[in-house]
GROMACS .gro file of C-alpha atoms in nm:
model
  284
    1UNK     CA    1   5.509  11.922  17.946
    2UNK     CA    2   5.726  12.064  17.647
    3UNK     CA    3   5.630  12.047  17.269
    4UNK     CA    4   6.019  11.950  17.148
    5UNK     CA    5   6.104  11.990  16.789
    6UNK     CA    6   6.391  11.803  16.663
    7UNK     CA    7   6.552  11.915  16.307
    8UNK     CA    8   6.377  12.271  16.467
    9UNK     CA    9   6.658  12.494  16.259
   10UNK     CA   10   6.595  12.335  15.899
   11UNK     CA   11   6.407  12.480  15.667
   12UNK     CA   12   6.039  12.323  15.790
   13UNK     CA   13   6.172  12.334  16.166
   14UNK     CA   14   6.242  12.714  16.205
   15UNK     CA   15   5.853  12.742  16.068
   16UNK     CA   16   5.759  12.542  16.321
   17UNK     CA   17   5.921  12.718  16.579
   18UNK     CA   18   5.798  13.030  16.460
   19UNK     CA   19   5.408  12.946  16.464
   20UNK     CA   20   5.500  12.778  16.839
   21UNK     CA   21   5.593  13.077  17.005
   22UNK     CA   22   5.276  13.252  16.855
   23UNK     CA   23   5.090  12.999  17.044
   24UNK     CA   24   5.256  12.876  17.351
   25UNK     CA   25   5.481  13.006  17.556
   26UNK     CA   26   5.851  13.016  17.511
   27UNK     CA   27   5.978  12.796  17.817
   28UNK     CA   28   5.704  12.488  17.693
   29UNK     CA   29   5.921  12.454  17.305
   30UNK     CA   30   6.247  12.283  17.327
   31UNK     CA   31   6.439  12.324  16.968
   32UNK     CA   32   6.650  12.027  16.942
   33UNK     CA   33   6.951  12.119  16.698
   34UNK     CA   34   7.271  11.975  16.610
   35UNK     CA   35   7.449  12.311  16.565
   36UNK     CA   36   7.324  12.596  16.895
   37UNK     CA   37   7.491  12.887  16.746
   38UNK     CA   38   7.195  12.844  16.447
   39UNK     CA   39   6.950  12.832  16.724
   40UNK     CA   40   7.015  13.161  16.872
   41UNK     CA   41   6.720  13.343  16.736
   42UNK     CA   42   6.476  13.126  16.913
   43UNK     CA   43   6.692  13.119  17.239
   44UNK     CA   44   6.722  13.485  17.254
   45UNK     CA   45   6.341  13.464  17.267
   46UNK     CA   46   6.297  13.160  17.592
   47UNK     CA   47   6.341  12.869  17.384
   48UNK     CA   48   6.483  12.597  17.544
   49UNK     CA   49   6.770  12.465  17.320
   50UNK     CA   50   6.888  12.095  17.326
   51UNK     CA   51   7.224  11.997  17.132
   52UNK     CA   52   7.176  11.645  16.955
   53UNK     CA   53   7.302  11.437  16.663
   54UNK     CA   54   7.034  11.169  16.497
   55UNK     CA   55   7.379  10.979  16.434
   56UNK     CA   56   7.485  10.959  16.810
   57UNK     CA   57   7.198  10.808  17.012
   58UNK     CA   58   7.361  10.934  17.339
   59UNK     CA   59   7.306  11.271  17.282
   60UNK     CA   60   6.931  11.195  17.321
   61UNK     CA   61   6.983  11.045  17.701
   62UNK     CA   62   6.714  11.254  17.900
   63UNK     CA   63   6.621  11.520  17.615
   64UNK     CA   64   6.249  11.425  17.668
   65UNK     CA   65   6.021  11.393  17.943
   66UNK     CA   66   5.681  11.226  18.053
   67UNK     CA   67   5.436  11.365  17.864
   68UNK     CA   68   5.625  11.535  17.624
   69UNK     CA   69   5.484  11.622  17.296
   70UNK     CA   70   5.765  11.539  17.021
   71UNK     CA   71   5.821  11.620  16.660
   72UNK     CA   72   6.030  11.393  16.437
   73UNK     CA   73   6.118  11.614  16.115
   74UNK     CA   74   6.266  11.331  15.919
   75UNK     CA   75   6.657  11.385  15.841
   76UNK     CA   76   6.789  11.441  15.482
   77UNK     CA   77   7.079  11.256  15.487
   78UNK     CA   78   6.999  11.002  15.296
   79UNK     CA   79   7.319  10.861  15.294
   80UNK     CA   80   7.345  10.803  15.664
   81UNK     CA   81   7.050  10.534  15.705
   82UNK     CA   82   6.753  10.748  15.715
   83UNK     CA   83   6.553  10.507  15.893
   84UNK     CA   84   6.838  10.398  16.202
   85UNK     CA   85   6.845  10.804  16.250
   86UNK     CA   86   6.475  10.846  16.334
   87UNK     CA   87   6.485  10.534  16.524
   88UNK     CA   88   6.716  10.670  16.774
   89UNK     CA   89   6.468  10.939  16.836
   90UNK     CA   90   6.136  10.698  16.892
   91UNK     CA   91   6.332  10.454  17.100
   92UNK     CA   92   6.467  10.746  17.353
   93UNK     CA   93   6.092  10.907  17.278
   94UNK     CA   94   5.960  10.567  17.404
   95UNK     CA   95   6.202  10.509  17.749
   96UNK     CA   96   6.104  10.892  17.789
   97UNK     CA   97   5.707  10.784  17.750
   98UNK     CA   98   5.623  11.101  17.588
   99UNK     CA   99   5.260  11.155  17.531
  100UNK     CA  100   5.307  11.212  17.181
  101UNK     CA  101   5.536  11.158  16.886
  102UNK     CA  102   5.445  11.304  16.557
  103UNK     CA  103   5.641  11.206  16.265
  104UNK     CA  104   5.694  11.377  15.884
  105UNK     CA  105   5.623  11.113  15.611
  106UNK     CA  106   5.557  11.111  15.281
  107UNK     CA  107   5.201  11.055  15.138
  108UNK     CA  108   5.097  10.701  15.119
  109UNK     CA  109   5.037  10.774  14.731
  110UNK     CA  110   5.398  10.793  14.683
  111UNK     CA  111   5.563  10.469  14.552
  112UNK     CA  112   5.931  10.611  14.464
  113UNK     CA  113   6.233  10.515  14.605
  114UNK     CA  114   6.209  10.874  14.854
  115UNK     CA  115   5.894  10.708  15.043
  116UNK     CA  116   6.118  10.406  15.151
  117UNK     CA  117   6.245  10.553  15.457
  118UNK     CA  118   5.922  10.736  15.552
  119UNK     CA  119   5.712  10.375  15.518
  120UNK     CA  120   6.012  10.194  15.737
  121UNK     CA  121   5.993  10.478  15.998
  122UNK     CA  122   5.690  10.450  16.001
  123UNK     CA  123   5.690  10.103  16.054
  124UNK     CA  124   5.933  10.141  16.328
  125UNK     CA  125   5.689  10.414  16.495
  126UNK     CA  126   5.435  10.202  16.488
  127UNK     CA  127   5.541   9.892  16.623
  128UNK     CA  128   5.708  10.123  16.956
  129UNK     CA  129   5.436  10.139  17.104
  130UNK     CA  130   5.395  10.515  17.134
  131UNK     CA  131   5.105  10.740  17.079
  132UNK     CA  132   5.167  10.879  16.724
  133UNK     CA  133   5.067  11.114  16.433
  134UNK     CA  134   5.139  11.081  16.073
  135UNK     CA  135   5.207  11.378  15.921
  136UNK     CA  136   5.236  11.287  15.549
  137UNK     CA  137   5.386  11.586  15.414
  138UNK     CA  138   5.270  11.638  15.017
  139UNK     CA  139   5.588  11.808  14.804
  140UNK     CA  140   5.646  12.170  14.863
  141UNK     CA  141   5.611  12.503  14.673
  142UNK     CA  142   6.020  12.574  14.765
  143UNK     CA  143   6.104  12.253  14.595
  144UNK     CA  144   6.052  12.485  14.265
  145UNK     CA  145   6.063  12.817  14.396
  146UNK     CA  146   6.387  12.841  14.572
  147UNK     CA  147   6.548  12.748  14.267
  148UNK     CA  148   6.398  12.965  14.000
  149UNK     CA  149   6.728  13.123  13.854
  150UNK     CA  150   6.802  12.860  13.584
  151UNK     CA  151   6.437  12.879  13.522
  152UNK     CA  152   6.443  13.220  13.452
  153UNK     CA  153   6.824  13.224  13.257
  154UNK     CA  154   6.695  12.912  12.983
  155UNK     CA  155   6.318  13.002  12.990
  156UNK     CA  156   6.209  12.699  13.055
  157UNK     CA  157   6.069  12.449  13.337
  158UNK     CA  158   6.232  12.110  13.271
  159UNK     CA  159   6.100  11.801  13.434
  160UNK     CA  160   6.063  11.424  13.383
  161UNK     CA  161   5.669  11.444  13.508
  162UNK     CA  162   5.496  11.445  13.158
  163UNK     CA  163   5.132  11.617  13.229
  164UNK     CA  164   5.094  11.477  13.568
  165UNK     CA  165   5.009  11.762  13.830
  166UNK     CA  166   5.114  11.812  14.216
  167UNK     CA  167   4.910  11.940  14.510
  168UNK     CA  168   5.228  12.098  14.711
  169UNK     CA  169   5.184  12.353  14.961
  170UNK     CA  170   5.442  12.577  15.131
  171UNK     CA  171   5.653  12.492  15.435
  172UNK     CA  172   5.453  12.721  15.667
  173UNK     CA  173   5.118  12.528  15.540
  174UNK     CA  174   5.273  12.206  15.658
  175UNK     CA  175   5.389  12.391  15.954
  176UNK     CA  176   5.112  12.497  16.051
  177UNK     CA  177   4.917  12.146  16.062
  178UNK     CA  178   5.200  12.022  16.289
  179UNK     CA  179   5.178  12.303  16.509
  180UNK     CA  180   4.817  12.201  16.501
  181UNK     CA  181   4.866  11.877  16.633
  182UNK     CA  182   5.168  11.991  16.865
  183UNK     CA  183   4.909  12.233  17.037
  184UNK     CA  184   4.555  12.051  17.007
  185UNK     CA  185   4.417  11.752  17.159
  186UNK     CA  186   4.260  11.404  16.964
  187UNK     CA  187   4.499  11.356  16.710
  188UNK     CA  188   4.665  11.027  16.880
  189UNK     CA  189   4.701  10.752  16.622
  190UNK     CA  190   4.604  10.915  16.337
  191UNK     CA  191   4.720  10.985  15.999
  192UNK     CA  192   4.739  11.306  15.795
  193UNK     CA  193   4.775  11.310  15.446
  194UNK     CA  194   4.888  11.646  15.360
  195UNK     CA  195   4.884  11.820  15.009
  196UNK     CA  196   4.757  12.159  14.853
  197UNK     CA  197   4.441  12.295  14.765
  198UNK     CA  198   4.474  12.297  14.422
  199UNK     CA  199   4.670  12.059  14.161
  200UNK     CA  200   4.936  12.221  13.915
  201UNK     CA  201   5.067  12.118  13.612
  202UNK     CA  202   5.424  12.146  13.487
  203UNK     CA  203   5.289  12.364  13.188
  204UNK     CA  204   5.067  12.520  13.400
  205UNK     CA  205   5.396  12.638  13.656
  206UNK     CA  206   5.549  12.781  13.357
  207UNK     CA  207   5.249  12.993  13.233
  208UNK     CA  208   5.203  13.160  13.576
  209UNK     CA  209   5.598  13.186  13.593
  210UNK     CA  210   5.525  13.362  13.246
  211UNK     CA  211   5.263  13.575  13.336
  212UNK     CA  212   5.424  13.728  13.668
  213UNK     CA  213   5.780  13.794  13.473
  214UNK     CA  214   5.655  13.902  13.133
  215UNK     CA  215   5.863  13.687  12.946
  216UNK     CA  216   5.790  13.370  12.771
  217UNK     CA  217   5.899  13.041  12.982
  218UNK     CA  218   5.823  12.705  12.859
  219UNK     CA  219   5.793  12.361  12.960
  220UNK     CA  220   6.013  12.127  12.852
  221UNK     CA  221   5.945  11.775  12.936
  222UNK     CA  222   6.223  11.549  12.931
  223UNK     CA  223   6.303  11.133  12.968
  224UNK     CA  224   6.386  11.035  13.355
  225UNK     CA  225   6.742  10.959  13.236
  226UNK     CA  226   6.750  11.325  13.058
  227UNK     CA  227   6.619  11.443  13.376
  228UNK     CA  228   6.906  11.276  13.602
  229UNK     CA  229   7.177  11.359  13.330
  230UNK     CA  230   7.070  11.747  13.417
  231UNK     CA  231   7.037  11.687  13.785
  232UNK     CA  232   7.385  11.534  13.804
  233UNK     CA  233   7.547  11.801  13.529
  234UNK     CA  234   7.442  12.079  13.793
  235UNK     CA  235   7.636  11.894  14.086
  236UNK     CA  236   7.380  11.683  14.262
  237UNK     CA  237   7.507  11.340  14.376
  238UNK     CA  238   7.406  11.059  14.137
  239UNK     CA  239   7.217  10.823  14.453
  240UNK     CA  240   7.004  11.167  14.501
  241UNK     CA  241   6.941  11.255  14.112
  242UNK     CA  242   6.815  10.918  14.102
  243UNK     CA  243   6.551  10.977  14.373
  244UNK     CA  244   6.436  11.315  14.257
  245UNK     CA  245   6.396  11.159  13.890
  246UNK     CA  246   6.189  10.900  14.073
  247UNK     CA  247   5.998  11.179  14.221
  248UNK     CA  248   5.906  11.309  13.874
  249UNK     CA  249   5.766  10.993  13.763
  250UNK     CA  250   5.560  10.942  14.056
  251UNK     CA  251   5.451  11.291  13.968
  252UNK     CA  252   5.366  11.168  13.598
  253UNK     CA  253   5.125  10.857  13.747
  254UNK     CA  254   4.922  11.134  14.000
  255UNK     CA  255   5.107  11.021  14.329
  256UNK     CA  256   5.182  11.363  14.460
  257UNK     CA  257   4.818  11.461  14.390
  258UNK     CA  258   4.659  11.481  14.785
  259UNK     CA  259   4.312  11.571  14.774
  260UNK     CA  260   4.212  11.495  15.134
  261UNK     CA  261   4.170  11.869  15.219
  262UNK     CA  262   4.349  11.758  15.576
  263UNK     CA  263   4.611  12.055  15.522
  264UNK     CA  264   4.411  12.306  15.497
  265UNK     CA  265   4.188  12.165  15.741
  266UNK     CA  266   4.440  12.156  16.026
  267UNK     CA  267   4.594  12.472  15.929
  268UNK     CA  268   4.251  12.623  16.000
  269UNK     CA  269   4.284  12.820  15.663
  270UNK     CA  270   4.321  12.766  15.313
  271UNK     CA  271   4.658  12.626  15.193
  272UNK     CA  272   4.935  12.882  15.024
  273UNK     CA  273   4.842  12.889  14.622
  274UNK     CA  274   5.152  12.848  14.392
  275UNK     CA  275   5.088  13.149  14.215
  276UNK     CA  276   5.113  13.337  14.528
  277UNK     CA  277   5.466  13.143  14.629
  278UNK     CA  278   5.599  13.245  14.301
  279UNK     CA  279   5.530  13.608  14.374
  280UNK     CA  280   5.756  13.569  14.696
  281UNK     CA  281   6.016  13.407  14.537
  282UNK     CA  282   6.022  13.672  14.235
  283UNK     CA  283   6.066  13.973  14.509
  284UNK     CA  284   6.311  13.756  14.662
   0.00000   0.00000   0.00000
């Protein structure tokens, strides 16, 4: 029986792979990857690498096996039909009969445009047939942090979310609960919803940004068209500005607040605080 990862060298994949190999052996993960030469790290250490493209079903001809367990990290091309692309996994994850598929959704709070795909794959899983877990990832800490230097040049945190507040977590929090589920047992059919500790505020991002770099940064809230006027200014594709600016409202009416506690619970500790994801992005 493997554990197979597919997406496993993207940003929440390589986490996953990571907390695997602290847990099970090498030879039992199978990274599936579109691109080996990024999956070298993990091969150089046992892990069995598999070469496929969510775009070209053949590719996935025989990658799983009876009793495999399977994670579907949903695909961010949302250009290429989101939902066709994670069908092509389930349906070869079905003919395999793998024991388990778990899949990375959105939380069912969410009501912008972004959750579309993630409630039709979902659908999709569903009606396959397949033992499943829904792993209804909350927004993440790296959604801010990654991208603080424009923060840090105008002094300000601009967003379209008014005073509404966000429970995000960091990758390796919602890697963790998957590797949970990957590794544990009596989590077939069941849903996760998946979200930080604690809520944050916009203004309340922008005083702790303050108070770890000693100067004064401010939030600025702005219209949702404002919001996608700056998106696209800084190079983003309009069809994607448009969904993050969705985000923000959802953000506004309390959909990205998650107070289940089922993160930290799987995790088996508490979730990463925002303060202390702002620290490693600073030294970064």
């Amino acid at each position: 029986m493997s554990i197979v990862v597919t997406g496993a060298t993207g940003h929440l994949g390589r986490h996953v792979v990571e907390q695997l190999l602290e847990k099970v052996p090498a030879e039992r993960i199978t990274a599936v990857v579109r691109d080996a030469d990024k999956a070298a790290g993990p091969a150089a250490r046992g892990v069995r690498v598999a070469v496929a493209d969510y775009n070209a079903p053949e590719t996935f001809d025989g990658l799983f096996a009876a009793g495999d367990k399977v994670l579907l990290i949903s695909g961010n091309e949302f250009d290429k039909g989101r939902v066709r692309q994670h069908s092509v996994v389930i349906d070869a994850a079905r003919a395999a009969g793998v024991a388990l598929l778990a899949y990375t959704s959105a939380p069912g709070s969410l009501t912008a445009a972004l959750a579309d795909d993630h409630r039709a794959t979902e659908e999709v899983l569903l009606a396959s047939g397949l033992p499943y877990t829904l792993l209804r990832n909350g927004w993440y800490h790296e959604n801010y942090t990654e991208n603080l230097a424009p923060v840090l040049e105008h002094g300000a945190v601009v967003a379209a979310a008014g005073a509404g507040r966000v429970s995000s977590a960091s990758r390796a929090d919602y890697a963790a609960a998957a590797v949970a589920v990957l590794t544990g047992e009596g989590h077939e059919n069941t849903t996760y919803e998946l979200g930080g500790d604690e809520a944050w505020s916009f203004a309340e991002y922008a005083a702790e940004l303050s108070r770890q770099t000693g100067r004064e940064i401010v939030y600025n809230a702005v219209s949702g068209e404002t919001q996608k006027g700056i998106l696209t200014g800084a190079g983003l594709p309009e069809p994607l500005a448009e969904i993050l600016a969705g985000v923000d409202a959802s953000i506004e009416k309390g959909e990205l607040v998650v107070s289940t506690g089922d993160l930290s619970r799987l995790a088996g500790r508490p979730a990463t605080p925002l303060a202390e994801a702002i620290t490693v992005a600073l030294k970064g």
